[in-house]
Amino acid sequence: GEDVEQSLFLSVREGDSSVINCTYTDSSSTYLYWYKQEPGAGLQLLTYIFSNMDMKQDQRLTVLLNKKDKHLSLRIADTQTGDSAIYFCADPRYNNNDMRFGAGTRLTVKP
Amino acid sequence: DAGITQSPRHKVTETGTPVTLRCHQTENHRYMYWYRQDPGHGLRLIHYSYGVKDTDKGEVSDGYSVSRSKTEDFLLTLESATSSQTSVYFCAIRSSGDEQYFGPGTRLTVT
């Protein structure tokens, strides 16, 4: 299978929580990353989590890491229309020079 | 903003012509990367550089070459463009904290 896998689409109502899931195969990475891409723009680093953590909270964002299952998730609380974008999970692997990205999850927020 | 610019931002070229894309950074970062983004594939690494004149191949390097004669500039060359190289190309740098930050992208169309 692919190194990093994500579902391609997620649609939520404004004000609801969004949960974007990711699975990865390499277990040697020190960090795992979430990037956000708005239409016509580059990737913006959203947040990251150290591999020795289970959870990281940053305002409306919560990252959960299950190392045993190699599963990463990004929860966005109180989702707003401005959160509509493509979200990428990224695994830098063992030396940070072989970053693998998921295909991206397109989040659509409906008013 | 990590001080990364890319030029040109858009280019249309014909099959068989050479194309060079430029990435410029202003903050003296050692590591620079070229990725391509295609629907359903996320971002894939083409080449990277770990210093002036020091480069290495990434996951999808066939048909591409790179050069880095100055710290601030990393050039990506398609010697003879093909339609399969139609894509959006992103340059990135690695910060001192090991995160990667991306430029705004170059949309290349090969007809």
PDB file of N, CA, C and O in Angstrom, chain A residues 66-100:
ATOM      1  N   ASN A  66      -1.693   7.370  17.433  1.00  0.00           N
ATOM      2  CA  ASN A  66      -1.696   5.995  17.923  1.00  0.00           C
ATOM      3  C   ASN A  66      -0.539   5.290  17.221  1.00  0.00           C
ATOM      4  O   ASN A  66      -0.663   4.862  16.074  1.00  0.00           O
ATOM      5  N   LYS A  67       0.591   5.195  17.917  1.00  0.00           N
ATOM      6  CA  LYS A  67       1.794   4.637  17.281  1.00  0.00           C
ATOM      7  C   LYS A  67       1.657   3.148  17.003  1.00  0.00           C
ATOM      8  O   LYS A  67       2.205   2.627  16.038  1.00  0.00           O
ATOM      9  N   LYS A  68       0.931   2.467  17.886  1.00  0.00           N
ATOM     10  CA  LYS A  68       0.760   1.018  17.717  1.00  0.00           C
ATOM     11  C   LYS A  68       0.056   0.725  16.391  1.00  0.00           C
ATOM     12  O   LYS A  68       0.462  -0.159  15.642  1.00  0.00           O
ATOM     13  N   ASP A  69      -0.979   1.503  16.099  1.00  0.00           N
ATOM     14  CA  ASP A  69      -1.746   1.288  14.875  1.00  0.00           C
ATOM     15  C   ASP A  69      -1.252   2.158  13.725  1.00  0.00           C
ATOM     16  O   ASP A  69      -1.818   2.102  12.626  1.00  0.00           O
ATOM     17  N   LYS A  70      -0.251   3.019  13.972  1.00  0.00           N
ATOM     18  CA  LYS A  70       0.266   3.960  12.970  1.00  0.00           C
ATOM     19  C   LYS A  70      -0.871   4.792  12.391  1.00  0.00           C
ATOM     20  O   LYS A  70      -1.046   4.902  11.172  1.00  0.00           O
ATOM     21  N   HIS A  71      -1.618   5.393  13.294  1.00  0.00           N
ATOM     22  CA  HIS A  71      -2.788   6.166  12.923  1.00  0.00           C
ATOM     23  C   HIS A  71      -2.676   7.558  13.526  1.00  0.00           C
ATOM     24  O   HIS A  71      -2.396   7.718  14.719  1.00  0.00           O
ATOM     25  N   LEU A  72      -2.912   8.538  12.686  1.00  0.00           N
ATOM     26  CA  LEU A  72      -2.838   9.942  13.069  1.00  0.00           C
ATOM     27  C   LEU A  72      -4.170  10.596  12.718  1.00  0.00           C
ATOM     28  O   LEU A  72      -4.751  10.270  11.671  1.00  0.00           O
ATOM     29  N   SER A  73      -4.667  11.460  13.578  1.00  0.00           N
ATOM     30  CA  SER A  73      -5.889  12.175  13.227  1.00  0.00           C
ATOM     31  C   SER A  73      -5.765  13.648  13.590  1.00  0.00           C
ATOM     32  O   SER A  73      -5.009  14.029  14.489  1.00  0.00           O
ATOM     33  N   LEU A  74      -6.533  14.445  12.862  1.00  0.00           N
ATOM     34  CA  LEU A  74      -6.609  15.885  13.100  1.00  0.00           C
ATOM     35  C   LEU A  74      -8.064  16.226  13.339  1.00  0.00           C
ATOM     36  O   LEU A  74      -8.917  15.969  12.479  1.00  0.00           O
ATOM     37  N   ARG A  75      -8.353  16.774  14.511  1.00  0.00           N
ATOM     38  CA  ARG A  75      -9.714  17.194  14.810  1.00  0.00           C
ATOM     39  C   ARG A  75      -9.758  18.716  14.816  1.00  0.00           C
ATOM     40  O   ARG A  75      -8.933  19.366  15.464  1.00  0.00           O
ATOM     41  N   ILE A  76     -10.724  19.267  14.100  1.00  0.00           N
ATOM     42  CA  ILE A  76     -10.936  20.707  14.083  1.00  0.00           C
ATOM     43  C   ILE A  76     -12.267  20.960  14.778  1.00  0.00           C
ATOM     44  O   ILE A  76     -13.322  20.501  14.307  1.00  0.00           O
ATOM     45  N   ALA A  77     -12.224  21.645  15.904  1.00  0.00           N
ATOM     46  CA  ALA A  77     -13.451  21.957  16.639  1.00  0.00           C
ATOM     47  C   ALA A  77     -14.111  23.199  16.042  1.00  0.00           C
ATOM     48  O   ALA A  77     -13.431  24.073  15.482  1.00  0.00           O
ATOM     49  N   ASP A  78     -15.469  23.243  16.151  1.00  0.00           N
ATOM     50  CA  ASP A  78     -16.202  24.429  15.695  1.00  0.00           C
ATOM     51  C   ASP A  78     -15.755  24.829  14.285  1.00  0.00           C
ATOM     52  O   ASP A  78     -15.295  25.949  14.042  1.00  0.00           O
ATOM     53  N   THR A  79     -15.875  23.912  13.356  1.00  0.00           N
ATOM     54  CA  THR A  79     -15.358  24.126  12.001  1.00  0.00           C
ATOM     55  C   THR A  79     -16.048  25.316  11.336  1.00  0.00           C
ATOM     56  O   THR A  79     -17.277  25.452  11.389  1.00  0.00           O
ATOM     57  N   GLN A  80     -15.252  26.153  10.699  1.00  0.00           N
ATOM     58  CA  GLN A  80     -15.734  27.364  10.037  1.00  0.00           C
ATOM     59  C   GLN A  80     -15.559  27.238   8.520  1.00  0.00           C
ATOM     60  O   GLN A  80     -14.759  26.431   8.043  1.00  0.00           O
ATOM     61  N   THR A  81     -16.266  28.086   7.781  1.00  0.00           N
ATOM     62  CA  THR A  81     -16.148  28.033   6.319  1.00  0.00           C
ATOM     63  C   THR A  81     -14.712  28.309   5.878  1.00  0.00           C
ATOM     64  O   THR A  81     -14.246  27.785   4.863  1.00  0.00           O
ATOM     65  N   GLY A  82     -13.986  29.085   6.647  1.00  0.00           N
ATOM     66  CA  GLY A  82     -12.583  29.354   6.329  1.00  0.00           C
ATOM     67  C   GLY A  82     -11.666  28.152   6.496  1.00  0.00           C
ATOM     68  O   GLY A  82     -10.504  28.185   6.083  1.00  0.00           O
ATOM     69  N   ASP A  83     -12.188  27.096   7.101  1.00  0.00           N
ATOM     70  CA  ASP A  83     -11.400  25.868   7.244  1.00  0.00           C
ATOM     71  C   ASP A  83     -11.491  24.995   5.989  1.00  0.00           C
ATOM     72  O   ASP A  83     -10.778  23.986   5.886  1.00  0.00           O
ATOM     73  N   SER A  84     -12.359  25.357   5.065  1.00  0.00           N
ATOM     74  CA  SER A  84     -12.456  24.597   3.808  1.00  0.00           C
ATOM     75  C   SER A  84     -11.123  24.660   3.082  1.00  0.00           C
ATOM     76  O   SER A  84     -10.612  25.741   2.776  1.00  0.00           O
ATOM     77  N   ALA A  85     -10.545  23.501   2.818  1.00  0.00           N
ATOM     78  CA  ALA A  85      -9.208  23.422   2.220  1.00  0.00           C
ATOM     79  C   ALA A  85      -8.879  21.947   2.029  1.00  0.00           C
ATOM     80  O   ALA A  85      -9.686  21.069   2.349  1.00  0.00           O
ATOM     81  N   ILE A  86      -7.686  21.693   1.531  1.00  0.00           N
ATOM     82  CA  ILE A  86      -7.178  20.320   1.476  1.00  0.00           C
ATOM     83  C   ILE A  86      -6.163  20.156   2.598  1.00  0.00           C
ATOM     84  O   ILE A  86      -5.279  21.021   2.767  1.00  0.00           O
ATOM     85  N   TYR A  87      -6.276  19.079   3.343  1.00  0.00           N
ATOM     86  CA  TYR A  87      -5.394  18.822   4.476  1.00  0.00           C
ATOM     87  C   TYR A  87      -4.532  17.600   4.165  1.00  0.00           C
ATOM     88  O   TYR A  87      -5.041  16.545   3.783  1.00  0.00           O
ATOM     89  N   PHE A  88      -3.230  17.778   4.352  1.00  0.00           N
ATOM     90  CA  PHE A  88      -2.266  16.717   4.062  1.00  0.00           C
ATOM     91  C   PHE A  88      -1.596  16.250   5.340  1.00  0.00           C
ATOM     92  O   PHE A  88      -1.117  17.053   6.144  1.00  0.00           O
ATOM     93  N   CYS A  89      -1.552  14.967   5.480  1.00  0.00           N
ATOM     94  CA  CYS A  89      -0.753  14.327   6.513  1.00  0.00           C
ATOM     95  C   CYS A  89       0.624  14.073   5.895  1.00  0.00           C
ATOM     96  O   CYS A  89       0.718  13.711   4.712  1.00  0.00           O
ATOM     97  N   ALA A  90       1.706  14.264   6.665  1.00  0.00           N
ATOM     98  CA  ALA A  90       3.052  14.059   6.105  1.00  0.00           C
ATOM     99  C   ALA A  90       3.949  13.361   7.115  1.00  0.00           C
ATOM    100  O   ALA A  90       3.956  13.701   8.301  1.00  0.00           O
ATOM    101  N   ASP A  91       4.708  12.420   6.594  1.00  0.00           N
ATOM    102  CA  ASP A  91       5.637  11.633   7.410  1.00  0.00           C
ATOM    103  C   ASP A  91       7.046  11.893   6.888  1.00  0.00           C
ATOM    104  O   ASP A  91       7.366  11.508   5.764  1.00  0.00           O
ATOM    105  N   PRO A  92       7.907  12.544   7.674  1.00  0.00           N
ATOM    106  CA  PRO A  92       9.255  12.865   7.184  1.00  0.00           C
ATOM    107  C   PRO A  92      10.183  11.661   7.114  1.00  0.00           C
ATOM    108  O   PRO A  92      11.287  11.762   6.591  1.00  0.00           O
ATOM    109  N   ARG A  93       9.775  10.545   7.673  1.00  0.00           N
ATOM    110  CA  ARG A  93      10.567   9.312   7.681  1.00  0.00           C
ATOM    111  C   ARG A  93      11.878   9.503   8.440  1.00  0.00           C
ATOM    112  O   ARG A  93      12.018  10.412   9.236  1.00  0.00           O
ATOM    113  N   TYR A  94      12.873   8.705   8.121  1.00  0.00           N
ATOM    114  CA  TYR A  94      13.986   8.596   9.056  1.00  0.00           C
ATOM    115  C   TYR A  94      14.961   9.753   9.006  1.00  0.00           C
ATOM    116  O   TYR A  94      15.670  10.017   9.950  1.00  0.00           O
ATOM    117  N   ASN A  95      15.076  10.449   7.888  1.00  0.00           N
ATOM    118  CA  ASN A  95      16.113  11.484   7.841  1.00  0.00           C
ATOM    119  C   ASN A  95      15.593  12.835   7.377  1.00  0.00           C
ATOM    120  O   ASN A  95      16.379  13.715   7.056  1.00  0.00           O
ATOM    121  N   ASN A  96      14.286  13.003   7.330  1.00  0.00           N
ATOM    122  CA  ASN A  96      13.679  14.274   6.930  1.00  0.00           C
ATOM    123  C   ASN A  96      13.894  14.647   5.483  1.00  0.00           C
ATOM    124  O   ASN A  96      13.441  15.700   5.057  1.00  0.00           O
ATOM    125  N   ASN A  97      14.584  13.832   4.708  1.00  0.00           N
ATOM    126  CA  ASN A  97      14.799  14.129   3.296  1.00  0.00           C
ATOM    127  C   ASN A  97      13.986  13.236   2.375  1.00  0.00           C
ATOM    128  O   ASN A  97      14.264  13.164   1.186  1.00  0.00           O
ATOM    129  N   ASP A  98      13.022  12.565   2.925  1.00  0.00           N
ATOM    130  CA  ASP A  98      12.204  11.662   2.132  1.00  0.00           C
ATOM    131  C   ASP A  98      10.752  11.784   2.586  1.00  0.00           C
ATOM    132  O   ASP A  98      10.070  10.793   2.799  1.00  0.00           O
ATOM    133  N   MET A  99      10.295  13.020   2.755  1.00  0.00           N
ATOM    134  CA  MET A  99       8.957  13.295   3.275  1.00  0.00           C
ATOM    135  C   MET A  99       7.908  12.657   2.369  1.00  0.00           C
ATOM    136  O   MET A  99       7.928  12.847   1.163  1.00  0.00           O
ATOM    137  N   ARG A 100       7.018  11.885   2.999  1.00  0.00           N
ATOM    138  CA  ARG A 100       5.925  11.272   2.238  1.00  0.00           C
ATOM    139  C   ARG A 100       4.605  11.909   2.657  1.00  0.00           C
ATOM    140  O   ARG A 100       4.336  12.044   3.849  1.00  0.00           O
TER     141      ARG A 100
END
